[in-house]
Coordinates of N, CA, C and O in Angstrom, one line a residue:
X1 N 59.9 44.6 -46.1 CA 60.8 45.4 -45.2 C 60.2 46.9 -45.3 O 60.1 47.4 -46.3
X2 N 59.9 47.4 -44.1 CA 59.4 48.8 -44.0 C 60.5 49.8 -44.1 O 61.7 49.5 -44.0
X3 N 60.1 51.1 -44.1 CA 61.1 52.2 -44.2 C 62.0 52.2 -43.0 O 63.2 52.5 -43.2
X4 N 61.5 52.0 -41.8 CA 62.3 52.0 -40.6 C 63.3 50.9 -40.6 O 64.5 51.2 -40.3
X5 N 62.9 49.7 -41.0 CA 63.9 48.6 -41.1 C 65.0 48.9 -42.2 O 66.1 48.6 -42.0
X6 N 64.5 49.5 -43.3 CA 65.5 49.8 -44.3 C 66.5 50.8 -43.8 O 67.7 50.7 -44.1
X7 N 66.0 51.8 -43.1 CA 66.9 52.8 -42.6 C 67.9 52.2 -41.6 O 69.1 52.5 -41.6
X8 N 67.4 51.3 -40.7 CA 68.3 50.6 -39.8 C 69.3 49.8 -40.5 O 70.5 49.8 -40.1
X9 N 68.9 49.1 -41.5 CA 69.8 48.3 -42.3 C 70.9 49.1 -42.9 O 72.1 48.8 -42.9
X10 N 70.5 50.3 -43.5 CA 71.5 51.2 -44.1 C 72.5 51.7 -43.0 O 73.7 51.7 -43.3
X11 N 72.0 52.0 -41.8 CA 72.9 52.4 -40.7 C 73.9 51.3 -40.3 O 75.1 51.5 -40.1
X12 N 73.4 50.1 -40.2 CA 74.2 48.9 -39.9 C 75.3 48.7 -40.9 O 76.4 48.5 -40.5
X13 N 74.9 48.8 -42.2 CA 75.9 48.6 -43.2 C 77.0 49.7 -43.2 O 78.2 49.4 -43.3
X14 N 76.5 50.9 -42.9 CA 77.4 52.1 -42.8 C 78.4 51.8 -41.7 O 79.6 52.0 -41.8
X15 N 77.9 51.5 -40.5 CA 78.7 51.2 -39.3 C 79.7 50.1 -39.6 O 80.9 50.2 -39.2
X16 N 79.3 49.1 -40.3 CA 80.1 47.9 -40.6 C 81.3 48.4 -41.5 O 82.4 48.1 -41.2
X17 N 81.0 49.1 -42.5 CA 82.0 49.6 -43.5 C 83.0 50.6 -42.8 O 84.1 50.6 -43.1
X18 N 82.4 51.5 -42.0 CA 83.3 52.6 -41.4 C 83.9 52.1 -40.1 O 84.9 52.8 -39.7
X19 N 83.5 51.1 -39.5 CA 83.9 50.7 -38.2 C 85.2 49.8 -38.2 O 85.6 49.4 -37.1
X20 N 85.7 49.4 -39.3 CA 86.9 48.6 -39.3 C 86.6 47.1 -39.0 O 87.5 46.4 -38.5
X21 N 85.4 46.7 -39.1 CA 85.0 45.3 -38.8 C 85.2 44.4 -40.0 O 85.0 44.8 -41.1
X22 N 85.4 43.1 -39.7 CA 85.5 42.2 -40.8 C 84.3 41.2 -40.8 O 84.0 40.5 -41.7
X23 N 83.6 41.2 -39.6 CA 82.4 40.4 -39.5 C 81.5 41.0 -38.4 O 82.0 41.5 -37.4
X24 N 80.2 40.9 -38.6 CA 79.3 41.5 -37.7 C 77.9 40.8 -37.9 O 77.5 40.5 -39.0
X25 N 77.3 40.5 -36.7 CA 75.9 39.9 -36.7 C 75.1 40.8 -35.8 O 75.4 41.0 -34.6
X26 N 73.9 41.2 -36.3 CA 73.0 42.1 -35.5 C 71.6 41.6 -35.7 O 71.1 41.3 -36.8
X27 N 70.8 41.6 -34.6 CA 69.4 41.3 -34.6 C 68.7 42.4 -33.9 O 68.9 42.6 -32.7
X28 N 67.8 43.0 -34.6 CA 67.0 44.1 -34.0 C 65.6 44.0 -34.5 O 65.3 44.0 -35.6
X29 N 64.7 43.9 -33.5 CA 63.2 44.0 -33.8 C 62.8 43.1 -35.0 O 62.2 43.6 -36.0
X30 N 63.2 41.9 -35.0 CA 62.8 41.0 -36.1 C 63.7 41.0 -37.3 O 63.5 40.3 -38.3
X31 N 64.6 42.0 -37.4 CA 65.6 42.1 -38.5 C 66.9 41.5 -38.1 O 67.5 41.9 -37.1
X32 N 67.3 40.5 -38.8 CA 68.6 39.8 -38.5 C 69.5 40.0 -39.7 O 69.2 39.7 -40.8
X33 N 70.7 40.5 -39.4 CA 71.7 40.8 -40.5 C 73.1 40.3 -40.1 O 73.5 40.4 -38.9
X34 N 73.7 39.6 -41.0 CA 75.0 39.1 -40.8 C 75.9 39.5 -41.9 O 75.6 39.3 -43.1
X35 N 77.0 40.3 -41.6 CA 77.8 40.8 -42.6 C 79.3 40.3 -42.4 O 79.7 40.2 -41.3
X36 N 79.9 40.0 -43.6 CA 81.3 39.5 -43.5 C 82.0 39.9 -44.8 O 81.5 39.8 -45.8
X37 N 83.3 40.3 -44.6 CA 84.1 40.7 -45.8 C 84.9 39.5 -46.1 O 85.7 39.0 -45.3
X38 N 84.7 38.9 -47.3 CA 85.4 37.7 -47.8 C 86.9 38.0 -48.0 O 87.2 38.8 -48.9
X39 N 87.7 37.3 -47.3 CA 89.2 37.4 -47.6 C 89.8 38.7 -47.4 O 91.0 38.8 -47.5
X40 N 89.1 39.8 -47.2 CA 89.7 41.1 -47.0 C 90.1 41.3 -45.6 O 89.4 40.9 -44.7
X41 N 91.3 41.8 -45.4 CA 91.7 42.1 -44.0 C 90.8 43.2 -43.4 O 90.3 44.0 -44.2
X42 N 90.6 43.2 -42.1 CA 89.7 44.3 -41.6 C 90.3 45.7 -41.9 O 91.5 45.9 -41.9
X43 N 89.4 46.6 -42.2 CA 89.8 48.0 -42.4 C 90.3 48.5 -41.1 O 89.7 48.3 -40.1
X44 N 91.3 49.3 -41.1 CA 91.7 50.0 -39.9 C 90.9 51.2 -39.7 O 90.6 51.9 -40.7
X45 N 90.5 51.5 -38.5 CA 89.7 52.6 -38.2 C 90.5 53.9 -38.5 O 91.7 53.9 -38.3
X46 N 89.8 55.0 -39.0 CA 90.5 56.2 -39.2 C 91.3 56.7 -38.0 O 92.4 57.2 -38.1
X47 N 90.8 56.4 -36.8 CA 91.5 56.8 -35.6 C 92.8 56.0 -35.4 O 93.7 56.4 -34.8
X48 N 92.8 54.8 -35.9 CA 93.9 53.9 -35.7 C 94.9 53.9 -36.8 O 95.8 53.1 -36.9
X49 N 94.8 54.9 -37.7 CA 95.7 54.8 -38.9 C 96.3 56.2 -39.1 O 96.1 56.9 -40.1
X50 N 97.2 56.6 -38.2 CA 97.9 57.9 -38.5 C 98.9 57.8 -39.7 O 99.2 56.6 -40.0
X51 N 99.3 58.9 -40.2 CA 100.1 58.8 -41.4 C 101.4 58.1 -41.0 O 101.9 58.2 -39.9
X52 N 102.0 57.4 -42.0 CA 103.2 56.6 -41.8 C 104.4 57.5 -41.2 O 105.1 57.1 -40.3
X53 N 104.5 58.7 -41.7 CA 105.6 59.5 -41.2 C 105.4 59.9 -39.8 O 106.4 60.1 -39.0
X54 N 104.2 60.0 -39.3 CA 103.9 60.3 -37.9 C 104.3 59.1 -37.1 O 104.8 59.3 -36.0
X55 N 104.0 57.9 -37.5 CA 104.4 56.7 -36.8 C 105.9 56.6 -36.5 O 106.3 56.2 -35.5
X56 N 106.6 56.9 -37.5 CA 108.1 56.7 -37.5 C 108.7 57.8 -36.6 O 109.8 57.6 -36.0
X57 N 108.1 58.9 -36.4 CA 108.7 60.0 -35.6 C 108.5 59.8 -34.1 O 107.4 59.9 -33.6
X58 N 109.5 59.4 -33.4 CA 109.4 59.2 -32.0 C 109.1 60.5 -31.3 O 109.7 61.6 -31.6
X59 N 108.1 60.5 -30.4 CA 107.8 61.7 -29.7 C 106.6 62.5 -30.3 O 106.2 63.5 -29.7
X60 N 106.1 62.1 -31.4 CA 105.0 62.8 -32.0 C 103.8 62.6 -31.2 O 103.6 61.5 -30.6
X61 N 102.9 63.6 -31.1 CA 101.7 63.5 -30.4 C 100.6 63.2 -31.4 O 100.3 64.0 -32.3
X62 N 100.0 62.0 -31.3 CA 99.0 61.5 -32.2 C 97.6 61.6 -31.5 O 97.5 61.3 -30.3
X63 N 96.6 62.1 -32.2 CA 95.3 62.2 -31.7 C 94.5 61.0 -32.3 O 94.4 60.8 -33.5
X64 N 93.9 60.2 -31.4 CA 93.1 59.1 -31.8 C 91.6 59.6 -31.8 O 91.2 60.2 -30.9
X65 N 91.0 59.5 -33.0 CA 89.6 60.0 -33.1 C 88.6 58.9 -33.2 O 88.9 57.7 -33.5
X66 N 87.4 59.2 -33.0 CA 86.3 58.3 -33.1 C 86.0 57.8 -34.6 O 85.8 58.7 -35.4
X67 N 86.0 56.5 -34.8 CA 85.8 56.1 -36.2 C 84.3 56.0 -36.5 O 83.9 55.7 -37.6
X68 N 83.4 56.2 -35.5 CA 82.0 56.1 -35.7 C 81.3 57.0 -34.6 O 81.9 57.4 -33.7
X69 N 80.0 57.2 -34.8 CA 79.2 57.9 -33.9 C 78.6 56.9 -32.9 O 78.2 55.8 -33.2
X70 N 78.6 57.3 -31.6 CA 78.0 56.5 -30.6 C 78.3 56.9 -29.2 O 78.7 58.1 -29.0
X71 N 78.2 56.0 -28.2 CA 78.5 56.3 -26.8 C 79.9 55.7 -26.5 O 80.1 54.5 -26.7
X72 N 80.7 56.5 -25.9 CA 82.1 56.2 -25.5 C 82.0 55.5 -24.1 O 81.4 55.9 -23.2
X73 N 82.7 54.3 -24.0 CA 82.9 53.6 -22.8 C 84.4 53.4 -22.5 O 85.1 52.8 -23.4
X74 N 84.8 53.8 -21.4 CA 86.3 53.7 -21.0 C 86.6 52.3 -20.5 O 87.8 51.9 -20.5
X75 N 85.6 51.5 -20.1 CA 85.8 50.2 -19.6 C 84.8 49.2 -20.2 O 83.8 49.6 -20.7
X76 N 85.1 47.9 -20.1 CA 84.2 46.9 -20.7 C 82.9 46.8 -19.9 O 81.9 46.4 -20.5
X77 N 82.9 47.2 -18.6 CA 81.6 47.2 -17.9 C 81.8 48.3 -16.7 O 82.9 48.6 -16.4
X78 N 80.7 48.7 -16.2 CA 80.8 49.8 -15.1 C 81.7 49.4 -13.9 O 82.3 50.2 -13.3
X79 N 81.8 48.1 -13.6 CA 82.5 47.6 -12.5 C 84.0 47.4 -12.8 O 84.8 47.2 -11.9
X80 N 84.4 47.4 -14.1 CA 85.8 47.1 -14.4 C 86.6 48.4 -14.5 O 86.1 49.5 -14.7
X81 N 87.9 48.2 -14.4 CA 88.8 49.3 -14.5 C 88.8 49.8 -16.0 O 88.6 49.0 -16.9
X82 N 89.2 51.1 -16.2 CA 89.3 51.5 -17.6 C 90.3 50.8 -18.4 O 91.3 50.3 -17.8
X83 N 90.1 50.7 -19.7 CA 91.1 50.1 -20.5 C 92.5 50.7 -20.4 O 93.5 50.1 -20.3
X84 N 92.5 52.1 -20.4 CA 93.8 52.8 -20.2 C 93.6 54.0 -19.3 O 92.5 54.5 -19.2
X85 N 94.7 54.5 -18.8 CA 94.7 55.7 -18.0 C 95.9 56.6 -18.5 O 96.8 56.1 -19.2
X86 N 95.9 57.8 -18.1 CA 97.0 58.7 -18.5 C 98.3 58.1 -17.9 O 98.4 57.7 -16.8
X87 N 99.3 58.1 -18.8 CA 100.6 57.5 -18.4 C 100.8 56.1 -18.8 O 101.9 55.6 -18.8
X88 N 99.7 55.4 -19.2 CA 99.8 54.0 -19.6 C 100.5 53.9 -20.9 O 100.3 54.7 -21.8
X89 N 101.3 52.8 -21.1 CA 102.0 52.5 -22.3 C 101.1 51.6 -23.1 O 100.5 50.7 -22.6
X90 N 100.9 51.9 -24.4 CA 100.0 51.1 -25.3 C 100.7 50.7 -26.5 O 101.7 51.3 -26.9
X91 N 100.3 49.6 -27.1 CA 100.8 49.1 -28.4 C 99.8 49.4 -29.4 O 98.7 49.8 -29.1
X92 N 100.1 49.1 -30.7 CA 99.2 49.4 -31.8 C 97.8 48.7 -31.6 O 96.8 49.2 -32.0
X93 N 97.9 47.5 -31.1 CA 96.6 46.7 -30.9 C 95.9 46.8 -29.6 O 94.9 46.2 -29.4
X94 N 96.5 47.7 -28.7 CA 95.8 47.9 -27.4 C 94.5 48.5 -27.6 O 94.3 49.5 -28.3
X95 N 93.5 48.0 -26.9 CA 92.1 48.5 -26.9 C 92.1 49.8 -26.0 O 92.5 49.7 -24.8
X96 N 91.7 50.9 -26.5 CA 91.6 52.1 -25.7 C 90.2 52.3 -25.1 O 90.1 52.8 -24.0
X97 N 89.2 51.9 -25.8 CA 87.8 52.1 -25.3 C 86.9 51.3 -26.2 O 87.3 50.6 -27.1
X98 N 85.6 51.4 -25.9 CA 84.5 50.9 -26.7 C 83.6 52.0 -27.1 O 83.5 53.0 -26.4
X99 N 83.1 51.9 -28.3 CA 82.0 52.8 -28.7 C 80.8 52.0 -29.1 O 80.9 51.0 -29.9
X100 N 79.7 52.3 -28.5 CA 78.4 51.6 -28.7 C 77.6 52.4 -29.7 O 77.3 53.6 -29.5
X101 N 77.2 51.7 -30.8 CA 76.3 52.4 -31.7 C 75.3 51.3 -32.2 O 75.7 50.2 -32.6
X102 N 74.0 51.6 -32.0 CA 72.9 50.7 -32.4 C 73.1 49.3 -31.7 O 73.0 48.3 -32.3
X103 N 73.5 49.4 -30.4 CA 73.6 48.2 -29.6 C 74.8 47.3 -30.0 O 74.9 46.1 -29.7
X104 N 75.7 47.8 -30.9 CA 76.9 47.1 -31.3 C 78.1 47.8 -30.6 O 78.2 49.0 -30.8
X105 N 78.9 47.0 -29.9 CA 80.1 47.6 -29.3 C 81.3 47.4 -30.2 O 81.6 46.2 -30.6
X106 N 82.0 48.4 -30.5 CA 83.2 48.4 -31.3 C 84.4 48.7 -30.5 O 84.5 49.8 -29.8
X107 N 85.4 47.9 -30.4 CA 86.7 48.1 -29.7 C 87.5 49.1 -30.6 O 87.6 48.9 -31.8
X108 N 88.0 50.1 -29.9 CA 88.9 51.1 -30.6 C 90.3 50.9 -30.2 O 90.7 51.0 -29.1
X109 N 91.2 50.5 -31.2 CA 92.6 50.2 -30.9 C 93.4 51.5 -31.0 O 93.0 52.5 -31.6
X110 N 94.6 51.5 -30.3 CA 95.4 52.7 -30.3 C 95.9 53.0 -31.7 O 96.0 54.2 -32.0
X111 N 96.4 52.0 -32.4 CA 96.9 52.3 -33.8 C 98.3 52.7 -33.8 O 99.0 52.7 -34.9
X112 N 98.9 53.1 -32.6 CA 100.3 53.4 -32.5 C 100.8 52.9 -31.2 O 100.0 52.7 -30.3
X113 N 102.1 52.8 -31.1 CA 102.7 52.4 -29.8 C 103.1 53.7 -29.2 O 103.7 54.6 -29.8
X114 N 102.8 53.8 -27.9 CA 103.2 55.1 -27.2 C 102.6 55.1 -25.8 O 102.3 54.1 -25.2
X115 N 102.6 56.3 -25.3 CA 102.1 56.6 -23.9 C 100.9 57.5 -24.0 O 100.9 58.5 -24.6
X116 N 99.8 57.1 -23.3 CA 98.6 57.9 -23.2 C 98.9 59.2 -22.5 O 99.3 59.2 -21.3
X117 N 98.7 60.4 -23.2 CA 99.0 61.7 -22.5 C 97.7 62.3 -22.1 O 97.7 63.1 -21.1
X118 N 96.6 62.2 -22.9 CA 95.3 62.8 -22.5 C 94.2 61.9 -22.9 O 94.2 61.2 -23.9
X119 N 93.1 61.9 -22.1 CA 91.9 61.3 -22.4 C 90.9 62.4 -22.5 O 90.6 63.1 -21.5
X120 N 90.3 62.6 -23.7 CA 89.6 63.8 -24.0 C 88.1 63.7 -23.8 O 87.3 64.7 -23.9
X121 N 87.6 62.5 -23.5 CA 86.1 62.3 -23.2 C 85.9 61.5 -22.0 O 86.9 60.8 -21.5
X122 N 84.7 61.5 -21.5 CA 84.4 60.7 -20.3 C 83.5 59.5 -20.7 O 82.7 59.6 -21.6
X123 N 83.5 58.5 -19.9 CA 82.7 57.3 -20.1 C 81.2 57.7 -20.1 O 80.8 58.5 -19.2
X124 N 80.5 57.3 -21.0 CA 79.1 57.6 -21.2 C 78.8 58.8 -22.1 O 77.7 59.1 -22.4
X125 N 79.9 59.5 -22.5 CA 79.7 60.7 -23.4 C 79.3 60.2 -24.8 O 79.8 59.1 -25.3
X126 N 78.5 60.9 -25.5 CA 78.1 60.7 -26.9 C 79.3 61.3 -27.7 O 79.7 62.4 -27.5
X127 N 79.8 60.5 -28.6 CA 80.9 61.0 -29.5 C 80.4 61.1 -30.9 O 79.7 60.2 -31.4
X128 N 81.0 62.0 -31.7 CA 80.7 62.2 -33.1 C 81.8 61.5 -33.9 O 82.9 61.3 -33.4
X129 N 81.5 61.3 -35.2 CA 82.6 60.7 -36.1 C 83.7 61.7 -36.1 O 83.6 62.9 -36.2
X130 N 84.9 61.2 -36.0 CA 86.2 61.9 -36.1 C 86.4 62.8 -34.9 O 87.3 63.7 -35.0
X131 N 85.7 62.7 -33.8 CA 85.9 63.5 -32.6 C 87.2 63.0 -31.9 O 87.3 61.8 -31.7
X132 N 88.1 63.9 -31.5 CA 89.3 63.5 -30.8 C 88.9 62.8 -29.4 O 88.0 63.2 -28.7
X133 N 89.5 61.6 -29.2 CA 89.3 60.8 -28.0 C 90.5 60.8 -27.1 O 90.4 60.9 -25.8
X134 N 91.7 60.5 -27.6 CA 92.9 60.3 -26.9 C 94.0 61.1 -27.6 O 94.0 61.2 -28.8
X135 N 95.1 61.4 -26.8 CA 96.3 61.9 -27.3 C 97.4 61.0 -26.8 O 97.5 60.7 -25.6
X136 N 98.2 60.4 -27.8 CA 99.2 59.4 -27.5 C 100.5 59.9 -28.0 O 100.6 60.3 -29.1
X137 N 101.5 59.9 -27.1 CA 102.9 60.3 -27.5 C 103.6 59.0 -28.0 O 103.7 58.0 -27.3
X138 N 104.0 59.0 -29.2 CA 104.6 57.8 -29.8 C 106.0 57.5 -29.3 O 106.7 58.4 -28.8
X139 N 106.3 56.2 -29.3 CA 107.6 55.7 -28.9 C 107.9 54.5 -29.8 O 107.0 53.9 -30.3
X140 N 109.2 54.3 -30.0 CA 109.5 53.1 -30.8 C 109.6 51.9 -30.0 O 109.8 51.8 -28.9

């Protein structure tokens, strides 16, 4: 394994651990990696895990942030409608967007039930770790 493949492998493992995934398979330039967490429930993404007291408070404005670095996509493909729009009601498991990193697409869940008040990035924008993506007003 050369240095470039080792660096790619380290990035893949980092994305797997930080991205809230429980299983992932990636093949890049002759390097094939399959990762799976045995029996462990998937980690919730930092963006999808607001503090418990914020969840219980009706009307709180929650900021959903990027759990990884990559390209933000508002819809599953350029021809499809966006996952959410301003004013849409979402549940904790609703997909808000996709973030592509190293040719791996990660669905970003809302993490809270509420109404989308703001969308802070545009489709195709490069996003940084912990960058604000959405503002959601919580509802019970």
